[in-house]
XYZ file of C-alpha atoms in Angstrom:
709
model
C 59.706 139.595 155.992
C 58.103 143.138 156.218
C 54.715 144.086 154.077
C 56.748 146.747 152.570
C 59.698 144.096 151.634
C 56.925 141.900 149.996
C 55.469 144.868 148.169
C 59.248 145.439 146.725
C 59.285 141.847 145.589
C 56.124 142.261 143.746
C 57.242 145.457 142.144
C 60.887 144.149 141.394
C 59.662 140.806 139.618
C 56.928 142.486 137.766
C 54.832 139.817 139.287
C 51.312 142.034 139.945
C 49.455 143.768 137.401
C 49.893 146.938 139.508
C 53.500 147.213 138.734
C 52.098 149.017 135.767
C 50.691 151.428 137.767
C 53.610 152.334 140.052
C 55.814 152.673 136.878
C 54.621 152.770 133.541
C 56.382 150.415 131.218
C 59.341 152.322 129.133
C 58.010 153.107 125.815
C 59.754 151.443 122.883
C 59.689 154.202 120.764
C 60.632 157.672 122.147
C 59.643 161.158 121.023
C 62.613 163.404 120.225
C 63.000 166.206 122.597
C 61.135 169.214 121.236
C 63.728 171.017 119.535
C 61.807 174.504 119.847
C 62.337 174.503 123.790
C 65.411 176.333 124.818
C 68.249 173.899 125.959
C 68.008 175.092 129.051
C 64.711 173.721 129.826
C 66.149 170.549 129.242
C 65.272 168.161 132.167
C 68.841 166.539 132.037
C 70.649 170.030 132.041
C 69.010 170.970 135.278
C 71.417 171.200 138.211
C 71.065 168.600 141.195
C 71.993 168.879 144.707
C 73.498 166.441 147.303
C 74.088 167.720 150.263
C 76.444 171.083 149.895
C 77.547 169.485 146.495
C 75.859 171.002 143.202
C 75.926 169.022 139.961
C 75.302 171.411 136.906
C 73.278 168.836 135.232
C 71.656 165.530 135.816
C 74.254 163.481 133.841
C 76.859 161.423 135.211
C 79.382 158.405 134.259
C 79.387 155.682 136.684
C 82.671 154.034 137.881
C 83.904 151.458 135.758
C 87.543 149.679 135.475
C 88.342 151.022 132.338
C 91.992 149.495 132.719
C 93.986 152.686 132.205
C 95.900 152.810 135.570
C 99.647 152.748 136.104
C 100.929 150.422 138.671
C 97.387 150.952 140.465
C 97.547 154.732 140.114
C 95.129 156.887 138.300
C 98.186 158.349 136.413
C 98.122 160.771 133.400
C 96.130 158.575 130.732
C 93.563 157.514 133.463
C 93.107 161.358 134.549
C 92.688 162.693 130.731
C 90.213 160.067 130.073
C 87.850 161.486 132.895
C 89.114 165.029 132.221
C 87.650 164.740 128.357
C 84.342 163.741 130.064
C 84.370 166.940 132.306
C 85.258 169.360 129.293
C 82.540 167.652 127.420
C 79.876 168.789 129.861
C 79.161 166.068 132.465
C 77.652 166.702 135.684
C 79.482 164.127 137.776
C 82.260 161.452 136.634
C 82.970 158.465 139.088
C 86.022 156.792 138.604
C 88.050 153.799 140.068
C 85.490 150.974 139.516
C 86.194 148.308 142.402
C 89.182 150.385 143.705
C 90.768 148.197 146.080
C 91.121 149.256 149.886
C 93.200 145.986 151.118
C 96.092 144.159 149.955
C 94.142 140.801 149.816
C 91.513 142.262 147.583
C 93.641 141.182 144.806
C 93.446 143.228 141.074
C 91.880 141.161 138.814
C 90.883 143.699 136.183
C 93.569 146.282 136.551
C 91.891 148.101 139.447
C 93.090 151.132 141.084
C 94.599 150.654 144.389
C 93.247 153.154 147.124
C 95.049 151.103 149.799
C 98.241 153.355 150.246
C 98.720 157.062 150.859
C 100.771 157.278 147.750
C 97.482 157.438 145.432
C 96.615 161.092 147.205
C 98.911 162.833 144.710
C 97.183 161.142 141.711
C 93.714 162.000 143.313
C 94.762 165.623 143.711
C 95.899 165.783 140.022
C 92.438 164.186 139.072
C 90.225 166.504 141.116
C 92.020 169.254 139.535
C 91.569 168.544 136.027
C 87.916 167.409 136.391
C 87.221 170.823 138.579
C 88.429 173.159 136.615
C 85.722 172.163 133.577
C 83.121 172.619 136.014
C 82.424 169.006 136.795
C 82.263 166.629 139.869
C 84.319 163.685 140.515
C 83.884 160.787 142.785
C 85.777 157.400 143.230
C 84.507 153.914 144.083
C 86.014 152.019 146.934
C 85.723 147.542 147.268
C 87.075 144.882 148.904
C 86.426 142.210 146.388
C 86.616 139.439 148.994
C 86.048 136.069 146.718
C 85.267 138.055 143.835
C 89.145 137.699 143.023
C 91.998 134.935 143.333
C 94.773 133.991 145.206
C 96.933 134.252 142.070
C 96.010 137.908 141.516
C 98.077 140.753 142.260
C 100.503 139.959 145.661
C 99.470 136.086 145.579
C 97.773 136.460 149.055
C 94.774 134.145 150.525
C 91.310 135.367 149.346
C 88.648 136.173 151.999
C 85.222 136.043 152.624
C 82.562 135.704 155.231
C 82.399 131.772 154.951
C 84.753 129.578 152.569
C 83.474 129.634 149.014
C 84.307 129.716 145.354
C 82.919 132.368 143.006
C 81.752 130.847 139.523
C 83.343 133.763 137.868
C 86.951 134.132 139.199
C 87.251 130.748 140.682
C 89.397 131.110 143.685
C 88.794 129.324 147.175
C 88.350 131.793 149.948
C 89.100 131.561 153.520
C 86.638 132.613 156.372
C 87.371 136.048 157.684
C 88.092 135.894 161.567
C 87.414 139.236 163.784
C 90.913 140.749 163.150
C 90.307 140.164 159.411
C 86.800 142.114 159.922
C 88.674 145.071 161.955
C 91.264 145.278 159.494
C 89.136 145.724 156.470
C 86.779 148.196 158.251
C 90.039 150.183 159.006
C 90.951 149.990 155.421
C 87.686 151.334 154.148
C 88.032 154.462 156.507
C 91.633 154.922 155.184
C 90.837 154.808 151.986
C 87.871 157.070 152.105
C 90.341 159.476 153.904
C 92.326 159.193 150.890
C 89.600 160.616 148.392
C 88.766 163.413 151.002
C 92.274 164.553 151.308
C 92.937 164.056 147.469
C 90.005 166.884 146.823
C 87.236 164.292 145.674
C 83.684 165.315 145.747
C 82.926 162.146 147.279
C 82.747 158.356 147.090
C 80.580 155.499 146.870
C 81.119 151.723 148.303
C 80.546 148.899 145.806
C 78.907 146.047 147.835
C 77.291 143.912 145.214
C 78.755 140.533 145.220
C 81.796 142.225 146.724
C 82.952 141.528 149.929
C 80.033 143.438 151.759
C 77.578 141.808 149.381
C 78.798 138.496 150.322
C 78.220 139.209 153.841
C 74.560 140.056 152.923
C 74.164 136.624 150.757
C 72.850 133.615 152.939
C 74.283 131.335 150.155
C 78.006 132.685 151.233
C 77.593 133.855 154.588
C 77.155 130.743 156.941
C 78.623 132.356 159.958
C 77.140 131.573 163.231
C 78.555 134.978 165.379
C 76.942 138.251 165.118
C 77.871 138.540 161.630
C 75.669 135.707 160.154
C 72.011 134.430 160.369
C 69.617 137.249 160.720
C 69.327 140.038 157.799
C 70.676 142.555 160.425
C 73.470 140.343 161.519
C 74.489 140.088 157.685
C 74.318 143.886 157.375
C 76.557 144.800 160.306
C 79.773 144.119 158.486
C 78.605 147.061 156.011
C 77.263 149.550 158.669
C 80.779 149.148 160.599
C 82.519 149.983 157.137
C 80.333 152.756 156.575
C 80.563 154.126 160.343
C 84.188 154.087 159.683
C 84.097 155.896 156.577
C 82.139 158.291 158.227
C 84.821 158.913 161.371
C 87.214 159.752 158.475
C 85.568 162.188 156.228
C 82.784 163.722 158.348
C 78.838 164.018 157.758
C 79.060 166.607 155.230
C 81.364 164.900 152.696
C 78.715 162.823 150.318
C 79.018 158.807 150.646
C 76.972 156.315 148.460
C 76.260 152.735 148.026
C 76.178 150.922 144.745
C 73.842 148.066 145.494
C 71.604 145.775 143.619
C 68.019 145.741 144.189
C 67.367 142.118 143.080
C 68.826 139.365 140.981
C 66.158 138.170 138.739
C 65.862 134.900 141.108
C 64.352 133.806 144.262
C 66.939 131.657 145.302
C 69.484 132.816 148.182
C 68.830 136.579 148.343
C 64.987 137.880 146.888
C 64.078 141.055 145.786
C 62.265 141.647 148.833
C 65.694 140.724 150.839
C 67.079 143.752 148.589
C 64.592 146.175 149.296
C 64.794 145.600 153.317
C 68.527 146.033 152.979
C 68.256 149.118 151.178
C 65.858 150.471 153.564
C 67.970 149.490 156.517
C 71.029 151.486 154.894
C 68.666 154.242 154.483
C 67.408 154.622 157.953
C 71.024 154.512 159.105
C 71.924 157.846 157.932
C 75.401 156.550 156.657
C 74.474 157.171 152.880
C 73.725 159.972 151.164
C 72.921 158.401 147.694
C 72.097 154.753 146.190
C 73.572 153.706 143.030
C 71.337 151.292 141.997
C 71.733 148.332 139.638
C 69.889 144.640 139.088
C 70.984 141.312 138.459
C 74.081 139.230 138.913
C 77.785 139.560 138.172
C 79.208 136.268 139.733
C 78.471 134.364 136.771
C 79.358 134.818 132.889
C 75.780 135.008 131.984
C 74.903 137.148 134.727
C 77.591 139.489 134.151
C 76.569 139.881 130.345
C 73.190 140.781 131.624
C 74.509 143.209 133.792
C 76.594 144.887 131.528
C 74.186 144.653 128.700
C 75.328 145.126 125.198
C 73.242 144.493 121.837
C 71.840 141.227 123.327
C 69.769 142.958 125.699
C 67.487 145.988 125.165
C 67.747 149.399 125.958
C 67.823 150.213 129.797
C 66.917 146.810 130.781
C 67.262 147.413 134.702
C 65.450 150.523 134.594
C 61.975 149.398 135.437
C 63.414 147.337 138.829
C 65.487 150.400 139.969
C 62.511 152.654 139.670
C 60.427 150.782 141.930
C 62.695 151.811 144.632
C 62.170 155.457 144.253
C 59.064 155.635 146.742
C 60.934 153.509 149.170
C 64.188 155.317 149.734
C 64.493 158.672 151.194
C 67.755 159.071 149.275
C 68.371 160.193 145.998
C 68.797 157.391 143.453
C 71.404 156.985 140.557
C 71.526 154.213 138.126
C 73.218 153.514 134.725
C 72.848 150.021 132.338
C 72.345 150.631 128.744
C 70.821 154.100 129.007
C 72.893 155.257 125.852
C 70.116 157.392 124.328
C 69.264 160.876 125.191
C 65.518 159.893 124.922
C 65.662 156.992 127.714
C 67.800 159.273 129.945
C 65.257 162.258 129.721
C 62.421 159.873 130.133
C 63.867 158.612 133.516
C 64.511 162.365 134.918
C 61.462 163.750 133.502
C 59.232 160.917 134.960
C 61.132 161.226 138.311
C 62.633 157.474 138.047
C 66.178 158.561 138.729
C 67.758 161.872 140.332
C 70.915 161.496 138.368
C 71.287 159.113 134.971
C 74.487 157.232 134.241
C 75.248 157.245 130.832
C 78.582 155.506 131.255
C 79.135 153.780 127.936
C 77.346 156.585 125.745
C 80.252 158.661 127.337
C 82.788 156.218 126.227
C 81.380 156.860 122.502
C 81.062 160.535 123.172
C 82.518 162.317 125.905
C 80.777 165.626 124.771
C 77.007 164.696 125.461
C 76.272 167.420 128.060
C 78.248 170.127 125.699
C 76.291 168.970 122.780
C 72.976 169.132 124.705
C 73.734 172.431 125.899
C 74.227 173.820 122.547
C 71.410 172.377 121.055
C 72.996 169.674 119.076
C 71.861 166.490 120.232
C 71.510 165.243 116.611
C 75.374 165.402 116.737
C 76.051 162.944 119.704
C 77.732 160.221 118.529
C 75.795 157.005 119.568
C 77.193 154.103 121.714
C 76.070 150.946 119.681
C 76.362 148.371 122.331
C 79.292 146.535 120.689
C 80.863 146.014 124.403
C 84.343 146.611 122.727
C 84.961 149.197 125.347
C 84.679 146.203 127.974
C 86.803 143.777 126.013
C 89.369 145.927 124.478
C 89.240 149.167 126.553
C 88.410 151.278 123.627
C 85.270 152.662 121.680
C 84.529 150.441 118.583
C 83.822 153.891 116.666
C 85.672 156.726 118.811
C 89.568 156.186 118.486
C 90.172 159.080 121.094
C 88.989 157.042 123.649
C 92.258 155.948 125.777
C 94.092 157.863 123.336
C 93.160 161.387 124.580
C 96.632 162.856 125.278
C 97.787 162.284 121.540
C 94.167 161.924 119.803
C 91.946 164.443 121.748
C 88.197 164.596 120.475
C 88.281 168.275 119.679
C 90.245 168.614 116.238
C 93.133 171.184 115.137
C 92.173 172.924 112.265
C 94.628 172.821 109.650
C 96.742 175.636 108.345
C 97.291 174.497 104.824
C 93.980 172.923 103.587
C 94.533 170.249 100.670
C 92.586 168.572 98.432
C 91.967 164.757 99.778
C 90.358 161.892 97.683
C 89.025 159.051 99.523
C 88.263 155.787 97.932
C 85.374 153.823 99.947
C 82.747 154.585 102.297
C 82.680 151.845 104.766
C 83.744 152.763 108.359
C 87.308 153.771 107.681
C 86.976 155.793 104.781
C 83.887 157.895 106.253
C 86.133 158.437 109.047
C 88.927 159.657 107.173
C 86.613 161.963 105.372
C 84.864 163.408 108.505
C 88.243 163.955 110.277
C 89.947 165.579 106.999
C 86.750 167.823 106.166
C 86.329 169.045 110.069
C 90.130 169.977 109.824
C 89.270 172.002 106.958
C 90.383 169.863 103.854
C 88.599 169.439 100.651
C 87.282 166.141 100.655
C 86.154 164.066 97.678
C 84.832 160.323 98.330
C 83.986 157.790 95.855
C 81.892 154.826 96.777
C 81.510 151.733 94.236
C 78.170 150.703 96.184
C 74.631 152.354 96.370
C 75.020 153.628 99.755
C 77.905 153.871 102.531
C 78.779 151.146 104.791
C 81.045 148.874 103.153
C 80.895 145.208 105.019
C 79.206 146.414 107.915
C 75.931 146.636 105.779
C 76.608 142.809 105.735
C 76.892 142.652 109.343
C 73.879 144.455 110.319
C 71.808 141.802 108.616
C 72.542 139.494 111.375
C 69.657 140.474 113.853
C 72.003 140.979 117.315
C 74.357 143.393 115.156
C 72.019 145.819 113.629
C 72.374 148.555 116.083
C 76.285 148.854 114.213
C 74.514 150.852 111.801
C 74.620 153.484 113.984
C 78.312 153.753 113.457
C 77.741 154.635 109.571
C 74.794 156.765 110.000
C 76.559 159.042 112.264
C 79.455 159.491 110.083
C 77.026 160.171 107.102
C 75.341 162.849 108.918
C 78.400 164.390 110.109
C 79.743 164.558 106.483
C 76.404 166.001 105.349
C 76.618 168.981 107.659
C 80.285 169.654 106.817
C 79.253 169.754 103.275
C 81.098 166.473 102.048
C 79.441 164.618 98.956
C 79.805 161.170 98.693
C 79.837 160.009 94.873
C 77.949 156.566 95.087
C 77.852 153.834 92.549
C 81.293 154.868 91.113
C 83.917 152.218 91.053
C 86.912 154.683 91.181
C 89.900 153.984 89.104
C 93.320 155.334 88.913
C 91.892 158.231 86.254
C 88.975 159.031 88.355
C 91.363 159.879 91.258
C 93.823 161.922 89.249
C 91.026 164.030 88.027
C 90.214 165.252 91.418
C 93.928 166.747 91.368
C 94.528 165.460 95.049
C 97.308 166.242 97.318
C 96.217 163.111 99.538
C 94.454 160.091 98.487
C 93.349 157.505 101.008
C 92.320 154.065 99.883
C 89.609 152.333 101.861
C 88.403 149.654 99.472
C 88.091 146.880 102.362
C 88.455 143.278 101.256
C 87.132 140.240 99.698
C 86.211 136.893 101.822
C 88.934 134.708 101.918
C 87.819 131.402 100.528
C 90.834 129.478 101.593
C 92.057 128.240 98.321
C 95.469 127.768 99.271
C 94.794 125.701 102.470
C 91.454 123.691 101.306
C 91.312 121.265 98.289
C 87.976 122.020 97.299
C 86.181 120.038 94.810
C 83.174 122.037 96.095
C 84.097 125.624 96.791
C 82.606 126.537 100.103
C 80.327 129.777 100.502
C 81.284 132.606 102.936
C 79.772 134.248 105.567
C 79.068 137.137 103.322
C 77.080 134.422 100.695
C 75.004 133.784 103.331
C 74.233 137.058 104.482
C 73.272 137.771 101.203
C 71.321 134.912 100.650
C 69.699 133.828 104.109
C 67.123 131.337 102.665
C 65.457 129.065 104.839
C 65.043 125.205 104.562
C 68.368 124.790 103.006
C 69.014 121.407 104.727
C 71.978 120.514 106.953
C 74.249 123.469 107.238
C 77.920 123.433 108.271
C 79.571 126.609 109.628
C 83.393 126.495 109.364
C 84.728 129.169 111.777
C 88.310 129.404 111.104
C 88.414 133.101 112.443
C 86.888 133.125 115.742
C 85.393 136.429 116.016
C 82.059 137.909 116.734
C 81.525 137.478 112.622
C 81.303 133.692 112.605
C 79.365 133.586 116.070
C 76.923 136.137 115.154
C 76.015 134.396 111.795
C 75.504 131.071 113.606
C 73.303 132.472 116.408
C 70.969 133.808 113.526
C 71.067 130.657 111.829
C 70.220 128.804 115.058
C 67.589 131.333 115.975
C 65.685 130.963 112.519
C 65.545 127.053 113.397
C 68.368 125.968 110.886
C 70.026 122.494 111.067
C 73.374 123.818 112.026
C 76.673 122.316 113.026
C 79.891 124.594 113.872
C 83.147 123.314 113.322
C 86.286 125.103 114.305
C 90.139 124.816 114.332
C 90.499 126.437 117.618
C 90.067 124.675 121.030
C 86.630 126.453 121.487
C 84.148 128.161 119.103
C 84.132 132.128 119.131
C 87.995 132.234 120.926
C 87.930 136.107 120.370
C 84.125 137.093 121.389
C 83.654 139.696 123.995
C 82.831 137.934 127.583
C 79.781 139.999 127.226
C 78.600 138.384 124.262
C 79.894 134.707 124.323
C 77.349 133.948 126.941
C 74.509 134.934 125.103
C 75.591 133.546 121.989
C 76.291 129.937 123.378
C 73.133 130.345 125.311
C 71.129 130.720 121.934
C 73.302 127.682 120.242
C 72.613 125.237 123.066
C 69.231 125.998 122.972
C 68.705 125.439 119.381
C 70.592 122.093 119.600
C 73.633 123.273 117.664
C 76.269 120.745 117.385
C 79.643 122.520 118.174
C 83.094 120.535 117.124
C 86.313 122.029 118.133
C 90.045 121.587 117.199
C 89.012 120.457 113.721
C 90.637 121.963 110.733
C 89.032 121.791 107.111
C 91.164 120.282 104.414
C 89.130 119.119 101.693
C 85.497 118.966 100.389
C 83.984 116.472 97.922
C 80.895 116.113 96.350
C 78.539 113.207 97.449
C 75.310 113.018 95.375
C 73.604 116.263 95.826
C 75.486 116.932 99.435
C 78.704 118.114 100.055
C 81.388 116.209 102.276
C 83.626 118.325 104.473
C 86.826 116.503 105.588
C 88.502 117.640 108.555
C 91.773 116.852 110.569
C 92.065 116.669 114.138
C 94.390 119.644 115.191
C 95.835 117.137 117.786
C 95.720 113.884 117.024
C 95.784 114.631 113.199
C 92.966 111.892 112.625
C 90.582 112.663 109.603
C 86.959 112.599 109.849
C 84.053 113.552 107.303
C 80.788 115.522 108.047
C 78.161 115.734 105.239
C 75.676 118.658 104.744
C 74.033 120.352 102.094
C 75.573 124.070 102.338
C 79.066 124.572 103.737
C 79.711 127.895 104.956
C 83.092 129.475 105.930
C 84.483 132.511 107.649
C 88.346 132.921 107.404
C 88.524 136.908 107.299
C 89.282 138.946 104.044
C 91.869 139.348 101.352
C 92.546 142.859 100.642
C 90.971 144.910 97.651
C 94.154 147.123 97.020
C 94.425 146.870 93.283
C 94.025 150.755 92.804
C 96.677 151.338 95.488
C 98.801 149.576 93.715
C 98.101 151.169 90.579
C 98.808 154.654 92.128
C 101.923 153.807 94.111
C 104.374 154.724 91.150
C 102.595 158.091 90.941
C 102.681 158.764 94.729
C 105.059 160.985 96.736
C 105.450 158.334 99.103
C 105.133 155.211 97.087
C 102.294 154.384 99.344
C 104.871 153.745 102.225
C 103.771 154.980 105.568
C 106.334 154.089 108.476
C 104.645 152.257 111.362
C 106.096 154.488 113.614
C 105.020 157.491 111.971
C 101.318 156.386 111.821
C 101.345 155.182 115.531
C 102.759 158.857 116.349
C 100.130 160.447 114.044
C 102.917 162.139 111.565
C 103.068 162.223 107.839
C 105.860 160.342 105.964
C 108.989 162.600 105.388
C 108.609 164.805 102.423
C 110.723 163.916 99.481
C 111.675 165.601 96.275
C 108.965 163.730 94.509
C 106.419 165.251 93.476
C 102.375 164.129 93.340
C 100.616 163.152 96.142
C 100.614 161.165 99.479
C 99.222 157.776 99.255
C 97.552 155.654 102.260
C 95.757 152.476 102.722
C 93.590 151.767 105.802
C 91.551 148.783 107.182
C 90.943 145.627 105.596
C 92.407 147.232 102.257
C 95.830 146.752 104.188
C 94.860 143.527 106.102
C 91.946 141.560 107.932
C 91.039 143.154 111.140
C 88.057 144.854 112.537
C 85.862 148.031 112.602
C 88.005 149.650 115.207
C 91.360 149.284 113.217
C 89.993 150.761 110.206
C 88.541 154.049 112.204
C 91.623 154.152 114.099
C 93.772 154.402 111.163
C 91.830 156.780 109.110
C 91.635 159.074 112.210
C 95.346 159.031 112.541
C 96.269 159.528 109.027
C 93.453 162.672 108.332
C 94.921 164.184 111.741
C 98.329 164.139 110.402
C 97.579 165.430 107.204
């Protein structure tokens, strides 16, 4: 190992005090950008040149598998998603996360197929749509190797340098022979040719834990030929792939490498090994930029850290990536929970990065560049790190994402302003009011509580969910700018609503916890998670959490109790706890529960409770054997969603023009109900006032209705 490699390892692992001299720690609190400066002076808005390509600013979105492809092609919906970012002022949008170049790189998360010329017209469409708004566009190419499964896609055997089984995707590979190596090298070149012929501005190869990276890893690569053994031999396959790419696209076409700078462990490949590999590829002259990351993606916990959400702080990988800046001659790109402008600006201003990736931030708000240039940084919709985009391919509080063709970000002003009354200032009510007011309607909001937020105010009492408050704060701020006043501490009844003389009434009153009174014979009524969040007293003895819902709600409460040192048992009727948790949240939650010694019991349905002395006896029935068992506790908490609060809706139905009926097809298509001869107002209800669901459902319904009116 070279001395430089040793230095890299020390820097990347923060092993030596001088790390702070090389790269100062990222401040925990950032100073806002000085608004007195002209927007053109903002470091984020300065152009950057890569070969002959000039990005209009330093802001980018890195490649990711958003799942909007159609039969492996980036068709209209996929293109519209990236066009919205271009229209919003981004400098570079990269698409096609893990796009396959070969048929035996099986699609396991709905990737694009760059292994056929049939993709070229779609690439041309993407390039045309992005370029007309002044942004650049690139695609990511890969062969997954063992990061796939033989059942995927075409049911072909998976390949790797040697036989192995990735923990995450679980399929065994066969060792590649020389014919496989030549074939895949050729496939990389042909996929690159398609990118250039399709009019894209460049491309990158994804190597980390994919086939090229599997050749790098001595844990996977056990070969004894010219592709195994020494570090140079293990890099040979990647060099061959890049050489073939260059033969197809030429020396002037930008080509990058997306790779890690370390994994946070010293087994297998060390951080110093990664540094030496990066330098080797840098010296090869085949790479024009490095898109750097840190961590593992081949395990569930590794991926949850690699694609960080609320459990991980801001910019968790930036320190590791920035340490490579002085070791490489080529520009460095990076993205990993850089979702606020202060962190992004810090990375550019201090020369840590050349292009800053704000991928999930652009999912929350594709108009970041546009708003920065207009001096409207305070109007950027924040990414709250809920990982809804990774789990459900949608943003938890931007319903336009994935719906760009029918719900564009920019709202159409109304030609017939109406009086809109909204009851409830939770996420759905605020969104209904925001969209209606932005379109030019006159909006009145009634909120029973002392502040906006609804159920979300309770959810944010769980420490790991605090960032969700950004969903509320942003909307309240937008309503202030739109001149909409919220009438707090007002429990609106039919008379109050009639007094506003509304043309449209939107009921967003939410729900109350479902205590399962019809399903459980409760001599001792259990508390709900709401009760717990309102009363988080410590020292309450043995706590039993019955999670009959399986969402992040119960999981976050369990985690909060575990980390507070409470004695906790979790029981669920599902086969596993937190069945509906995101794959990026589940590993963190389970790690906390295991470390705290929490007992988790699946497949048990609560059927009754009894009082036994000063304690509660919870009686369960096994979902499979029907055998009964009893667990005693001092406090019994349950989560089974909510029951709609819809009394005001029911009171108003007979007075409304549409009798409170909104056809599902009209709702999905953003249409108003067919007009009737009946006078009165149009009446709608949204979110949990309809049925127990989640934040996104409430915001989506609100947005649809307020676009239609």
